[in-house]
PDB file of C-alpha atoms in Angstrom:
ATOM      1  CA  MET X  69     -63.585-193.664-283.222  1.00 36.00           C
ATOM      2  CA  PHE X  70     -65.474-193.574-279.946  1.00 37.00           C
ATOM      3  CA  THR X  71     -63.954-192.050-276.857  1.00 41.00           C
ATOM      4  CA  THR X  72     -64.560-193.498-273.455  1.00 41.00           C
ATOM      5  CA  ASP X  73     -62.047-191.433-271.540  1.00 49.00           C
ATOM      6  CA  ASN X  74     -62.980-188.444-269.408  1.00 52.00           C
ATOM      7  CA  HIS X  75     -62.446-185.773-272.077  1.00 52.00           C
ATOM      8  CA  ASP X  76     -63.459-183.055-269.670  1.00 69.00           C
ATOM      9  CA  LEU X  77     -66.773-184.621-268.699  1.00 74.00           C
ATOM     10  CA  ASP X  78     -67.808-181.448-266.868  1.00 92.00           C
ATOM     11  CA  GLN X  79     -67.323-179.442-270.066  1.00 95.00           C
ATOM     12  CA  ASP X  80     -69.290-181.989-272.086  1.00 97.00           C
ATOM     13  CA  GLU X  81     -72.147-181.875-269.581  1.00 97.00           C
ATOM     14  CA  TYR X  82     -72.141-178.071-269.523  1.00 97.00           C
ATOM     15  CA  TRP X  83     -72.413-177.787-273.311  1.00 98.00           C
ATOM     16  CA  MET X  84     -75.013-180.544-273.469  1.00 98.00           C
ATOM     17  CA  GLN X  85     -77.095-178.587-270.963  1.00 98.00           C
ATOM     18  CA  GLN X  86     -76.877-175.621-273.331  1.00 98.00           C
ATOM     19  CA  ALA X  87     -78.040-177.837-276.199  1.00 98.00           C
ATOM     20  CA  LEU X  88     -80.935-179.029-274.021  1.00 98.00           C
ATOM     21  CA  LEU X  89     -82.078-175.419-273.560  1.00 98.00           C
ATOM     22  CA  HIS X  90     -82.340-175.085-277.336  1.00 98.00           C
ATOM     23  CA  ALA X  91     -84.155-178.415-277.571  1.00 98.00           C
ATOM     24  CA  GLU X  92     -86.707-177.167-275.042  1.00 98.00           C
ATOM     25  CA  GLU X  93     -87.146-173.996-277.064  1.00 98.00           C
ATOM     26  CA  ALA X  94     -87.721-176.078-280.194  1.00 98.00           C
ATOM     27  CA  ALA X  95     -90.413-178.074-278.354  1.00 97.00           C
ATOM     28  CA  GLU X  96     -92.119-174.840-277.289  1.00 96.00           C
ATOM     29  CA  ASN X  97     -92.258-173.929-280.982  1.00 96.00           C
ATOM     30  CA  GLY X  98     -93.869-177.262-281.883  1.00 95.00           C
ATOM     31  CA  GLU X  99     -90.664-178.727-283.306  1.00 97.00           C
ATOM     32  CA  ILE X 100     -89.141-182.067-282.382  1.00 97.00           C
ATOM     33  CA  PRO X 101     -86.998-181.150-279.362  1.00 98.00           C
ATOM     34  CA  VAL X 102     -83.458-181.436-280.617  1.00 98.00           C
ATOM     35  CA  GLY X 103     -80.877-178.809-279.749  1.00 98.00           C
ATOM     36  CA  ALA X 104     -77.276-178.319-280.801  1.00 98.00           C
ATOM     37  CA  VAL X 105     -74.319-176.110-279.957  1.00 98.00           C
ATOM     38  CA  LEU X 106     -71.062-175.862-281.874  1.00 98.00           C
ATOM     39  CA  ILE X 107     -67.923-175.025-279.938  1.00 98.00           C
ATOM     40  CA  GLY X 108     -64.650-173.744-281.357  1.00 97.00           C
ATOM     41  CA  LYS X 109     -61.322-173.082-279.702  1.00 94.00           C
ATOM     42  CA  ASP X 110     -62.605-169.777-278.318  1.00 93.00           C
ATOM     43  CA  GLY X 111     -65.976-171.068-277.140  1.00 96.00           C
ATOM     44  CA  LEU X 112     -69.497-170.987-278.524  1.00 98.00           C
ATOM     45  CA  LEU X 113     -69.798-170.475-282.275  1.00 98.00           C
ATOM     46  CA  ALA X 114     -73.503-171.160-282.748  1.00 98.00           C
ATOM     47  CA  ALA X 115     -76.548-172.695-281.073  1.00 98.00           C
ATOM     48  CA  ALA X 116     -79.985-173.698-282.356  1.00 98.00           C
ATOM     49  CA  GLY X 117     -82.934-175.975-282.005  1.00 98.00           C
ATOM     50  CA  ASN X 118     -84.728-177.947-284.697  1.00 98.00           C
ATOM     51  CA  SER X 119     -86.917-175.844-286.980  1.00 98.00           C
ATOM     52  CA  PRO X 120     -87.925-177.715-290.148  1.00 98.00           C
ATOM     53  CA  ILE X 121     -91.621-177.015-289.529  1.00 97.00           C
ATOM     54  CA  GLY X 122     -91.217-173.311-288.779  1.00 97.00           C
ATOM     55  CA  ASN X 123     -88.741-172.785-291.600  1.00 97.00           C
ATOM     56  CA  GLN X 124     -90.599-175.092-293.993  1.00 97.00           C
ATOM     57  CA  ASP X 125     -87.205-176.643-294.655  1.00 98.00           C
ATOM     58  CA  PRO X 126     -86.558-180.370-294.283  1.00 97.00           C
ATOM     59  CA  THR X 127     -82.857-179.668-293.753  1.00 98.00           C
ATOM     60  CA  ALA X 128     -83.405-177.314-290.802  1.00 98.00           C
ATOM     61  CA  HIS X 129     -82.140-179.787-288.223  1.00 98.00           C
ATOM     62  CA  ALA X 130     -80.381-178.199-285.250  1.00 98.00           C
ATOM     63  CA  GLU X 131     -77.017-179.584-286.399  1.00 98.00           C
ATOM     64  CA  ILE X 132     -77.318-178.124-289.895  1.00 98.00           C
ATOM     65  CA  ILE X 133     -78.406-174.728-288.592  1.00 98.00           C
ATOM     66  CA  VAL X 134     -75.440-174.396-286.231  1.00 98.00           C
ATOM     67  CA  MET X 135     -72.992-175.471-288.926  1.00 98.00           C
ATOM     68  CA  ARG X 136     -74.441-172.903-291.356  1.00 98.00           C
ATOM     69  CA  ARG X 137     -74.255-170.137-288.752  1.00 98.00           C
ATOM     70  CA  ALA X 138     -70.711-171.003-287.702  1.00 98.00           C
ATOM     71  CA  ALA X 139     -69.495-171.290-291.304  1.00 98.00           C
ATOM     72  CA  ALA X 140     -70.944-167.855-292.080  1.00 98.00           C
ATOM     73  CA  GLN X 141     -69.355-166.389-288.955  1.00 96.00           C
ATOM     74  CA  LEU X 142     -65.953-167.930-289.698  1.00 96.00           C
ATOM     75  CA  LYS X 143     -66.304-167.315-293.450  1.00 98.00           C
ATOM     76  CA  ASN X 144     -65.227-170.906-294.039  1.00 97.00           C
ATOM     77  CA  TYR X 145     -67.200-174.043-294.798  1.00 97.00           C
ATOM     78  CA  ARG X 146     -64.578-176.113-292.992  1.00 98.00           C
ATOM     79  CA  LEU X 147     -65.205-176.172-289.264  1.00 98.00           C
ATOM     80  CA  VAL X 148     -61.898-177.770-288.299  1.00 97.00           C
ATOM     81  CA  GLY X 149     -61.190-178.141-284.599  1.00 97.00           C
ATOM     82  CA  THR X 150     -64.819-177.815-283.530  1.00 98.00           C
ATOM     83  CA  THR X 151     -67.042-179.923-281.311  1.00 98.00           C
ATOM     84  CA  LEU X 152     -70.737-180.375-281.970  1.00 98.00           C
ATOM     85  CA  TYR X 153     -73.002-181.123-279.006  1.00 98.00           C
ATOM     86  CA  VAL X 154     -76.456-182.390-279.924  1.00 98.00           C
ATOM     87  CA  THR X 155     -79.215-183.844-277.774  1.00 98.00           C
ATOM     88  CA  LEU X 156     -80.093-186.666-280.209  1.00 98.00           C
ATOM     89  CA  GLU X 157     -77.829-188.863-282.295  1.00 98.00           C
ATOM     90  CA  PRO X 158     -77.572-187.264-285.754  1.00 98.00           C
ATOM     91  CA  CYS X 159     -79.299-188.669-288.833  1.00 98.00           C
ATOM     92  CA  VAL X 160     -77.616-189.631-292.115  1.00 98.00           C
ATOM     93  CA  MET X 161     -78.003-186.122-293.560  1.00 98.00           C
ATOM     94  CA  CYS X 162     -76.452-184.482-290.533  1.00 98.00           C
ATOM     95  CA  MET X 163     -73.585-186.975-290.269  1.00 98.00           C
ATOM     96  CA  GLY X 164     -72.796-186.355-293.939  1.00 97.00           C
ATOM     97  CA  ALA X 165     -72.689-182.620-293.271  1.00 98.00           C
ATOM     98  CA  LEU X 166     -70.425-183.151-290.232  1.00 98.00           C
ATOM     99  CA  ILE X 167     -68.011-185.092-292.441  1.00 97.00           C
ATOM    100  CA  HIS X 168     -67.976-182.402-295.133  1.00 97.00           C
ATOM    101  CA  ALA X 169     -67.503-179.660-292.547  1.00 98.00           C
ATOM    102  CA  ARG X 170     -64.633-181.588-290.938  1.00 98.00           C
ATOM    103  CA  ILE X 171     -66.138-181.431-287.467  1.00 98.00           C
ATOM    104  CA  GLU X 172     -63.506-182.882-285.145  1.00 98.00           C
ATOM    105  CA  ARG X 173     -65.677-184.140-282.341  1.00 98.00           C
ATOM    106  CA  LEU X 174     -69.336-185.093-281.905  1.00 98.00           C
ATOM    107  CA  VAL X 175     -70.959-185.433-278.486  1.00 98.00           C
ATOM    108  CA  TYR X 176     -74.569-186.528-278.349  1.00 98.00           C
ATOM    109  CA  GLY X 177     -77.074-187.397-275.647  1.00 98.00           C
ATOM    110  CA  ALA X 178     -79.859-189.782-276.637  1.00 98.00           C
ATOM    111  CA  THR X 179     -79.372-192.565-279.146  1.00 97.00           C
ATOM    112  CA  ASP X 180     -81.757-192.858-282.077  1.00 97.00           C
ATOM    113  CA  LEU X 181     -82.497-196.521-282.689  1.00 96.00           C
ATOM    114  CA  LYS X 182     -84.512-195.748-285.834  1.00 96.00           C
ATOM    115  CA  THR X 183     -82.361-193.290-287.778  1.00 96.00           C
ATOM    116  CA  GLY X 184     -79.165-192.780-285.779  1.00 97.00           C
ATOM    117  CA  ALA X 185     -76.198-192.491-288.092  1.00 97.00           C
ATOM    118  CA  ALA X 186     -73.304-192.120-285.633  1.00 97.00           C
ATOM    119  CA  SER X 187     -73.555-195.569-284.062  1.00 95.00           C
ATOM    120  CA  SER X 188     -77.078-196.936-283.602  1.00 95.00           C
ATOM    121  CA  VAL X 189     -78.149-197.796-287.139  1.00 96.00           C
ATOM    122  CA  TYR X 190     -75.170-196.543-289.158  1.00 96.00           C
ATOM    123  CA  SER X 191     -71.604-195.676-288.176  1.00 95.00           C
ATOM    124  CA  ILE X 192     -70.924-192.756-290.475  1.00 95.00           C
ATOM    125  CA  GLY X 193     -67.879-190.817-289.376  1.00 91.00           C
ATOM    126  CA  ASN X 194     -66.056-193.645-287.690  1.00 89.00           C
ATOM    127  CA  ASP X 195     -66.463-196.646-289.969  1.00 89.00           C
ATOM    128  CA  GLY X 196     -63.192-196.133-291.828  1.00 89.00           C
ATOM    129  CA  TYR X 197     -64.846-195.718-295.238  1.00 90.00           C
ATOM    130  CA  LEU X 198     -64.522-191.948-295.484  1.00 91.00           C
ATOM    131  CA  ASN X 199     -61.492-189.701-295.556  1.00 90.00           C
ATOM    132  CA  HIS X 200     -62.522-187.846-292.391  1.00 94.00           C
ATOM    133  CA  GLN X 201     -63.097-189.554-289.064  1.00 95.00           C
ATOM    134  CA  ILE X 202     -64.973-187.970-286.171  1.00 97.00           C
ATOM    135  CA  ASP X 203     -64.215-188.521-282.499  1.00 97.00           C
ATOM    136  CA  ILE X 204     -67.646-189.526-281.176  1.00 97.00           C
ATOM    137  CA  ARG X 205     -68.865-189.620-277.595  1.00 97.00           C
ATOM    138  CA  SER X 206     -72.408-190.677-276.752  1.00 97.00           C
ATOM    139  CA  GLY X 207     -74.650-190.782-273.711  1.00 97.00           C
ATOM    140  CA  ILE X 208     -73.897-187.378-272.204  1.00 97.00           C
ATOM    141  CA  LEU X 209     -77.035-186.407-270.222  1.00 98.00           C
ATOM    142  CA  ALA X 210     -78.804-189.166-272.148  1.00 98.00           C
ATOM    143  CA  LYS X 211     -81.648-189.483-269.640  1.00 98.00           C
ATOM    144  CA  GLN X 212     -82.516-185.789-269.815  1.00 98.00           C
ATOM    145  CA  CYS X 213     -82.277-185.754-273.615  1.00 98.00           C
ATOM    146  CA  SER X 214     -84.377-188.882-273.957  1.00 97.00           C
ATOM    147  CA  SER X 215     -86.965-187.727-271.413  1.00 97.00           C
ATOM    148  CA  LEU X 216     -87.521-184.491-273.305  1.00 97.00           C
ATOM    149  CA  LEU X 217     -88.155-186.388-276.532  1.00 97.00           C
ATOM    150  CA  LYS X 218     -90.440-188.949-274.867  1.00 96.00           C
ATOM    151  CA  ALA X 219     -92.511-186.227-273.184  1.00 95.00           C
ATOM    152  CA  PHE X 220     -92.847-184.352-276.474  1.00 95.00           C
ATOM    153  CA  PHE X 221     -94.089-187.388-278.396  1.00 93.00           C
ATOM    154  CA  LYS X 222     -96.369-188.477-275.549  1.00 92.00           C
ATOM    155  CA  ALA X 223     -98.020-185.046-275.630  1.00 90.00           C
ATOM    156  CA  ARG X 224     -98.310-185.270-279.433  1.00 84.00           C
ATOM    157  CA  ARG X 225    -100.038-188.660-279.220  1.00 85.00           C
ATOM    158  CA  LYS X 226    -102.400-187.288-276.590  1.00 81.00           C
ATOM    159  CA  GLU X 227    -103.230-184.287-278.835  1.00 78.00           C
ATOM    160  CA  LYS X 228    -103.963-186.585-281.770  1.00 72.00           C
ATOM    161  CA  LYS X 229    -106.198-188.742-279.595  1.00 67.00           C
ATOM    162  CA  ILE X 230    -108.175-185.698-278.436  1.00 65.00           C
ATOM    163  CA  ASP X 231    -108.434-184.410-282.026  1.00 59.00           C
ATOM    164  CA  SER X 232    -109.923-187.699-283.172  1.00 56.00           C
ATOM    165  CA  LEU X 233    -112.757-187.598-280.601  1.00 52.00           C
TER     166      LEU X 233
END
């Protein structure tokens, strides 16, 4: 289910800003700039940026990394009562992991019209087909999240053009 109410918009913006910091760090490391933070009842559980290239691991998306870290910290693979903030709409793999972890709430910034699995291409987590439903809110700091991604890919295209000369 999607929320459109003001579920503490200031809090959502604050945590999305934290996720953006990790996305920027990922970009500095040559990774696609996606950042995520996972919040529990007592605050921050884990934060990370994308790192599949650096870790040589196709599953090292920011969302997966924070869930792994939080699960290890809590000594439980169920992350009940948590909220995941991520700068880009999660992919199919990540949405599947959110379902299995029983994430309560997902807040994301930019939509992904190619591989988005929360609402853009697929509606995993709120389509009624699975036994766990996620409260999903989109568009928090969407312009900042999207701008970071666009700048990253623009620079990449420019690098490739220079390399081909």
